[in-house]
Structure formats: C-alpha cells, structure tokens
Amino acid sequence: EGLMAQLKNESPSVSVFRNKQPKWNELIGAFVLNFNKRVTQASVKNFQLTSDEDIDTVTLQFGRIEKDAFNMDFRHPFSPLQAFIICLSAFDNKLCCE
C-alpha cells in the first residue's frame, strides 16, 4: 500500500503536519506567529508545524535569527535528520521572495 493510499485511509502509521496559521496583530498591522523569542527576524522562510491531533503544540519550528543564520527547534516524532530536511526545504523556490 502506497503512502497516498495510507493517507486516504487515515492509517495510524502516517502522521500529518500543517503550517500553524498566523494571527493578526493589530498593534503592528501584520500576521504573526509566537516563536517564544527563538526567532528574531521576519522571513518568508519562518514556519511552525503542528499536528492535526494537537494544533497548539508546535512540533517543528524554523526561523531567521540573523541575516544568514536560522534556528531550528523540533520534538518527537521528528528525528534530527527529518527536521533538518524539512527545514532545508524552506529554501526551495523561496530564493526570489526576499
């Protein structure tokens, strides 16, 4: 059984993660995510992933801290390699956006 079939059948061996939706901040007039001071600069590459089962728990977050420096925080079920690969994909097709 392929991955798409497992996903359609809601197999327990497949986990789905989504980008956390930012909230509108009236004070600054922009959408924001709370990175708990771990990310210090705005960037199109900044993201947070949550599971459908627990949308309040951030499982992986990635964001800019300096011009050419980024921070990655992750927790189970991601391994360090999986988290790194997901964060690396944030650079794909976004080079023209900044």
Short mmCIF file of N, CA and C in Angstrom, two decimals:
data_model
loop_
_atom_site.label_atom_id
_atom_site.label_comp_id
_atom_site.label_asym_id
_atom_site.label_seq_id
_atom_site.Cartn_x
_atom_site.Cartn_y
_atom_site.Cartn_z
N GLU A 1 0.85 -1.17 0.00
CA GLU A 1 0.00 0.00 0.00
C GLU A 1 0.90 1.24 0.00
N GLY A 2 0.65 2.14 -0.91
CA GLY A 2 1.46 3.35 -1.05
C GLY A 2 1.11 4.39 0.00
N LEU A 3 1.94 5.43 0.06
CA LEU A 3 1.78 6.49 1.05
C LEU A 3 0.45 7.23 0.87
N MET A 4 0.09 7.55 -0.38
CA MET A 4 -1.17 8.26 -0.62
C MET A 4 -2.38 7.42 -0.20
N ALA A 5 -2.32 6.12 -0.46
CA ALA A 5 -3.42 5.23 -0.05
C ALA A 5 -3.51 5.18 1.47
N GLN A 6 -2.38 5.12 2.15
CA GLN A 6 -2.38 5.12 3.62
C GLN A 6 -2.95 6.43 4.16
N LEU A 7 -2.60 7.53 3.51
CA LEU A 7 -3.10 8.83 3.94
C LEU A 7 -4.61 8.92 3.75
N LYS A 8 -5.11 8.45 2.61
CA LYS A 8 -6.56 8.47 2.35
C LYS A 8 -7.32 7.57 3.32
N ASN A 9 -6.69 6.46 3.71
CA ASN A 9 -7.33 5.52 4.64
C ASN A 9 -7.10 5.89 6.10
N GLU A 10 -6.45 7.05 6.33
CA GLU A 10 -6.14 7.53 7.68
C GLU A 10 -5.41 6.47 8.50
N SER A 11 -4.39 5.90 7.90
CA SER A 11 -3.58 4.89 8.56
C SER A 11 -2.88 5.48 9.78
N PRO A 12 -2.85 4.74 10.89
CA PRO A 12 -2.16 5.26 12.08
C PRO A 12 -0.65 5.37 11.91
N SER A 13 -0.09 4.77 10.86
CA SER A 13 1.35 4.84 10.65
C SER A 13 1.75 6.12 9.89
N VAL A 14 0.78 6.95 9.48
CA VAL A 14 1.06 8.18 8.76
C VAL A 14 0.63 9.36 9.61
N SER A 15 1.54 10.28 9.85
CA SER A 15 1.24 11.49 10.61
C SER A 15 1.16 12.67 9.65
N VAL A 16 0.21 13.56 9.89
CA VAL A 16 0.04 14.74 9.05
C VAL A 16 0.35 15.97 9.88
N PHE A 17 1.20 16.83 9.34
CA PHE A 17 1.57 18.08 9.99
C PHE A 17 1.24 19.23 9.06
N ARG A 18 0.82 20.34 9.63
CA ARG A 18 0.44 21.51 8.84
C ARG A 18 1.13 22.75 9.40
N ASN A 19 1.28 23.75 8.53
CA ASN A 19 1.79 25.03 8.98
C ASN A 19 0.79 25.65 9.96
N LYS A 20 1.30 26.13 11.06
CA LYS A 20 0.44 26.83 12.01
C LYS A 20 0.02 28.15 11.39
N GLN A 21 -1.24 28.47 11.50
CA GLN A 21 -1.75 29.70 10.91
C GLN A 21 -1.39 30.89 11.79
N PRO A 22 -0.84 31.95 11.19
CA PRO A 22 -0.52 33.14 11.98
C PRO A 22 -1.79 33.88 12.39
N LYS A 23 -1.65 34.70 13.42
CA LYS A 23 -2.78 35.50 13.91
C LYS A 23 -2.49 36.97 13.61
N TRP A 24 -3.55 37.71 13.33
CA TRP A 24 -3.42 39.13 13.03
C TRP A 24 -3.09 39.90 14.30
N ASN A 25 -2.07 40.73 14.24
CA ASN A 25 -1.67 41.58 15.35
C ASN A 25 -2.02 43.01 15.00
N GLU A 26 -3.02 43.56 15.68
CA GLU A 26 -3.47 44.94 15.42
C GLU A 26 -2.36 45.96 15.68
N LEU A 27 -1.55 45.70 16.70
CA LEU A 27 -0.52 46.65 17.09
C LEU A 27 0.50 46.91 15.98
N ILE A 28 0.92 45.85 15.30
CA ILE A 28 1.91 46.02 14.23
C ILE A 28 1.30 45.94 12.84
N GLY A 29 0.03 45.59 12.77
CA GLY A 29 -0.65 45.53 11.48
C GLY A 29 -0.14 44.43 10.57
N ALA A 30 0.11 43.25 11.14
CA ALA A 30 0.63 42.13 10.35
C ALA A 30 0.24 40.82 11.01
N PHE A 31 0.33 39.75 10.22
CA PHE A 31 0.13 38.41 10.77
C PHE A 31 1.41 37.98 11.48
N VAL A 32 1.28 37.33 12.64
CA VAL A 32 2.46 36.93 13.42
C VAL A 32 2.28 35.52 13.98
N LEU A 33 3.41 34.89 14.23
CA LEU A 33 3.48 33.62 14.95
C LEU A 33 4.32 33.84 16.20
N ASN A 34 4.02 33.15 17.27
CA ASN A 34 4.78 33.27 18.51
C ASN A 34 5.90 32.22 18.50
N PHE A 35 7.13 32.69 18.34
CA PHE A 35 8.29 31.79 18.35
C PHE A 35 8.98 31.79 19.72
N ASN A 36 8.36 32.37 20.72
CA ASN A 36 8.91 32.40 22.08
C ASN A 36 10.36 32.89 22.12
N LYS A 37 10.62 33.96 21.40
CA LYS A 37 11.93 34.62 21.35
C LYS A 37 13.03 33.78 20.72
N ARG A 38 12.67 32.67 20.05
CA ARG A 38 13.67 31.82 19.40
C ARG A 38 13.94 32.27 17.97
N VAL A 39 13.05 33.11 17.41
CA VAL A 39 13.22 33.66 16.07
C VAL A 39 13.10 35.17 16.21
N THR A 40 14.06 35.89 15.63
CA THR A 40 14.12 37.33 15.88
C THR A 40 13.90 38.20 14.65
N GLN A 41 13.83 37.59 13.46
CA GLN A 41 13.65 38.39 12.25
C GLN A 41 12.54 37.80 11.38
N ALA A 42 11.78 38.69 10.76
CA ALA A 42 10.73 38.25 9.84
C ALA A 42 11.36 37.65 8.58
N SER A 43 10.73 36.61 8.07
CA SER A 43 11.21 35.97 6.85
C SER A 43 10.11 35.10 6.27
N VAL A 44 10.06 34.98 4.95
CA VAL A 44 9.11 34.07 4.32
C VAL A 44 9.46 32.62 4.64
N LYS A 45 10.67 32.38 5.12
CA LYS A 45 11.10 31.03 5.45
C LYS A 45 10.67 30.58 6.85
N ASN A 46 10.25 31.49 7.69
CA ASN A 46 9.84 31.14 9.05
C ASN A 46 8.56 30.30 9.01
N PHE A 47 8.55 29.21 9.79
CA PHE A 47 7.33 28.40 9.86
C PHE A 47 7.29 27.61 11.16
N GLN A 48 6.09 27.16 11.49
CA GLN A 48 5.85 26.26 12.62
C GLN A 48 4.93 25.15 12.13
N LEU A 49 5.23 23.90 12.50
CA LEU A 49 4.39 22.77 12.15
C LEU A 49 3.68 22.24 13.38
N THR A 50 2.41 21.92 13.21
CA THR A 50 1.61 21.30 14.26
C THR A 50 0.90 20.09 13.67
N SER A 51 0.50 19.17 14.53
CA SER A 51 -0.25 18.01 14.07
C SER A 51 -1.74 18.31 14.12
N ASP A 52 -2.50 17.56 13.34
CA ASP A 52 -3.96 17.72 13.36
C ASP A 52 -4.54 17.35 14.73
N GLU A 53 -3.87 16.44 15.44
CA GLU A 53 -4.36 16.00 16.74
C GLU A 53 -4.17 17.05 17.83
N ASP A 54 -3.12 17.88 17.70
CA ASP A 54 -2.82 18.88 18.73
C ASP A 54 -2.28 20.14 18.06
N ILE A 55 -3.19 21.02 17.66
CA ILE A 55 -2.78 22.21 16.90
C ILE A 55 -2.09 23.26 17.77
N ASP A 56 -2.14 23.10 19.09
CA ASP A 56 -1.50 24.06 19.98
C ASP A 56 -0.04 23.72 20.29
N THR A 57 0.37 22.51 20.00
CA THR A 57 1.75 22.09 20.25
C THR A 57 2.57 22.19 18.98
N VAL A 58 3.59 23.01 19.00
CA VAL A 58 4.47 23.15 17.84
C VAL A 58 5.48 21.99 17.86
N THR A 59 5.48 21.21 16.80
CA THR A 59 6.36 20.05 16.71
C THR A 59 7.69 20.39 16.06
N LEU A 60 7.67 21.37 15.16
CA LEU A 60 8.88 21.81 14.47
C LEU A 60 8.73 23.29 14.17
N GLN A 61 9.75 24.07 14.51
CA GLN A 61 9.74 25.47 14.11
C GLN A 61 11.11 25.85 13.56
N PHE A 62 11.07 26.77 12.61
CA PHE A 62 12.27 27.18 11.90
C PHE A 62 12.15 28.66 11.60
N GLY A 63 13.21 29.42 11.85
CA GLY A 63 13.12 30.83 11.56
C GLY A 63 14.45 31.55 11.59
N ARG A 64 14.43 32.72 11.01
CA ARG A 64 15.62 33.56 10.86
C ARG A 64 15.97 34.23 12.19
N ILE A 65 17.28 34.20 12.54
CA ILE A 65 17.75 34.91 13.73
C ILE A 65 18.76 36.01 13.37
N GLU A 66 19.38 35.88 12.21
CA GLU A 66 20.30 36.89 11.67
C GLU A 66 20.22 36.83 10.16
N LYS A 67 20.95 37.71 9.49
CA LYS A 67 20.88 37.77 8.02
C LYS A 67 21.08 36.41 7.37
N ASP A 68 22.09 35.68 7.78
CA ASP A 68 22.37 34.37 7.20
C ASP A 68 22.39 33.26 8.25
N ALA A 69 21.57 33.40 9.30
CA ALA A 69 21.52 32.39 10.36
C ALA A 69 20.07 32.08 10.72
N PHE A 70 19.80 30.81 10.91
CA PHE A 70 18.45 30.35 11.22
C PHE A 70 18.48 29.44 12.44
N ASN A 71 17.33 29.31 13.08
CA ASN A 71 17.19 28.46 14.25
C ASN A 71 16.15 27.38 13.96
N MET A 72 16.43 26.15 14.41
CA MET A 72 15.51 25.04 14.23
C MET A 72 15.26 24.39 15.59
N ASP A 73 13.99 24.24 15.96
CA ASP A 73 13.60 23.52 17.17
C ASP A 73 12.63 22.42 16.76
N PHE A 74 12.81 21.23 17.33
CA PHE A 74 11.93 20.12 16.98
C PHE A 74 11.74 19.21 18.18
N ARG A 75 10.74 18.37 18.06
CA ARG A 75 10.46 17.37 19.09
C ARG A 75 9.94 16.10 18.42
N HIS A 76 9.76 15.07 19.23
CA HIS A 76 9.20 13.81 18.73
C HIS A 76 7.88 14.10 18.02
N PRO A 77 7.61 13.54 16.89
CA PRO A 77 8.20 12.32 16.32
C PRO A 77 9.33 12.57 15.31
N PHE A 78 9.78 13.81 15.16
CA PHE A 78 10.83 14.08 14.18
C PHE A 78 12.20 13.70 14.73
N SER A 79 13.01 13.08 13.87
CA SER A 79 14.42 12.86 14.19
C SER A 79 15.18 14.12 13.78
N PRO A 80 16.43 14.28 14.25
CA PRO A 80 17.21 15.44 13.81
C PRO A 80 17.34 15.53 12.28
N LEU A 81 17.54 14.39 11.62
CA LEU A 81 17.68 14.40 10.16
C LEU A 81 16.37 14.80 9.48
N GLN A 82 15.25 14.25 9.93
CA GLN A 82 13.96 14.62 9.34
C GLN A 82 13.68 16.11 9.52
N ALA A 83 13.93 16.63 10.72
CA ALA A 83 13.69 18.05 10.98
C ALA A 83 14.57 18.91 10.08
N PHE A 84 15.84 18.54 9.95
CA PHE A 84 16.75 19.30 9.11
C PHE A 84 16.31 19.31 7.65
N ILE A 85 15.89 18.16 7.15
CA ILE A 85 15.46 18.07 5.75
C ILE A 85 14.21 18.91 5.51
N ILE A 86 13.28 18.89 6.44
CA ILE A 86 12.07 19.71 6.30
C ILE A 86 12.45 21.19 6.29
N CYS A 87 13.33 21.59 7.20
CA CYS A 87 13.75 23.00 7.26
C CYS A 87 14.53 23.39 6.01
N LEU A 88 15.35 22.50 5.51
CA LEU A 88 16.10 22.77 4.28
C LEU A 88 15.15 23.03 3.12
N SER A 89 14.01 22.37 3.11
CA SER A 89 13.04 22.58 2.03
C SER A 89 12.45 23.99 2.05
N ALA A 90 12.58 24.71 3.16
CA ALA A 90 12.09 26.09 3.23
C ALA A 90 12.86 27.00 2.27
N PHE A 91 14.03 26.59 1.85
CA PHE A 91 14.82 27.40 0.93
C PHE A 91 14.46 27.14 -0.53
N ASP A 92 13.76 26.06 -0.81
CA ASP A 92 13.39 25.72 -2.17
C ASP A 92 12.31 26.67 -2.69
N ASN A 93 12.52 27.26 -3.85
CA ASN A 93 11.56 28.15 -4.52
C ASN A 93 11.26 29.42 -3.74
N LYS A 94 12.04 29.77 -2.74
CA LYS A 94 11.80 31.00 -1.99
C LYS A 94 12.97 31.97 -2.12
N LEU A 95 13.95 31.63 -2.92
CA LEU A 95 15.11 32.49 -3.06
C LEU A 95 14.74 33.85 -3.66
N CYS A 96 13.71 33.88 -4.49
CA CYS A 96 13.33 35.14 -5.14
C CYS A 96 12.41 35.99 -4.28
N CYS A 97 11.96 35.49 -3.14
CA CYS A 97 10.95 36.18 -2.34
C CYS A 97 11.53 37.20 -1.37
N GLU A 98 12.82 37.21 -1.14
CA GLU A 98 13.40 38.14 -0.17
C GLU A 98 14.34 39.12 -0.83
#
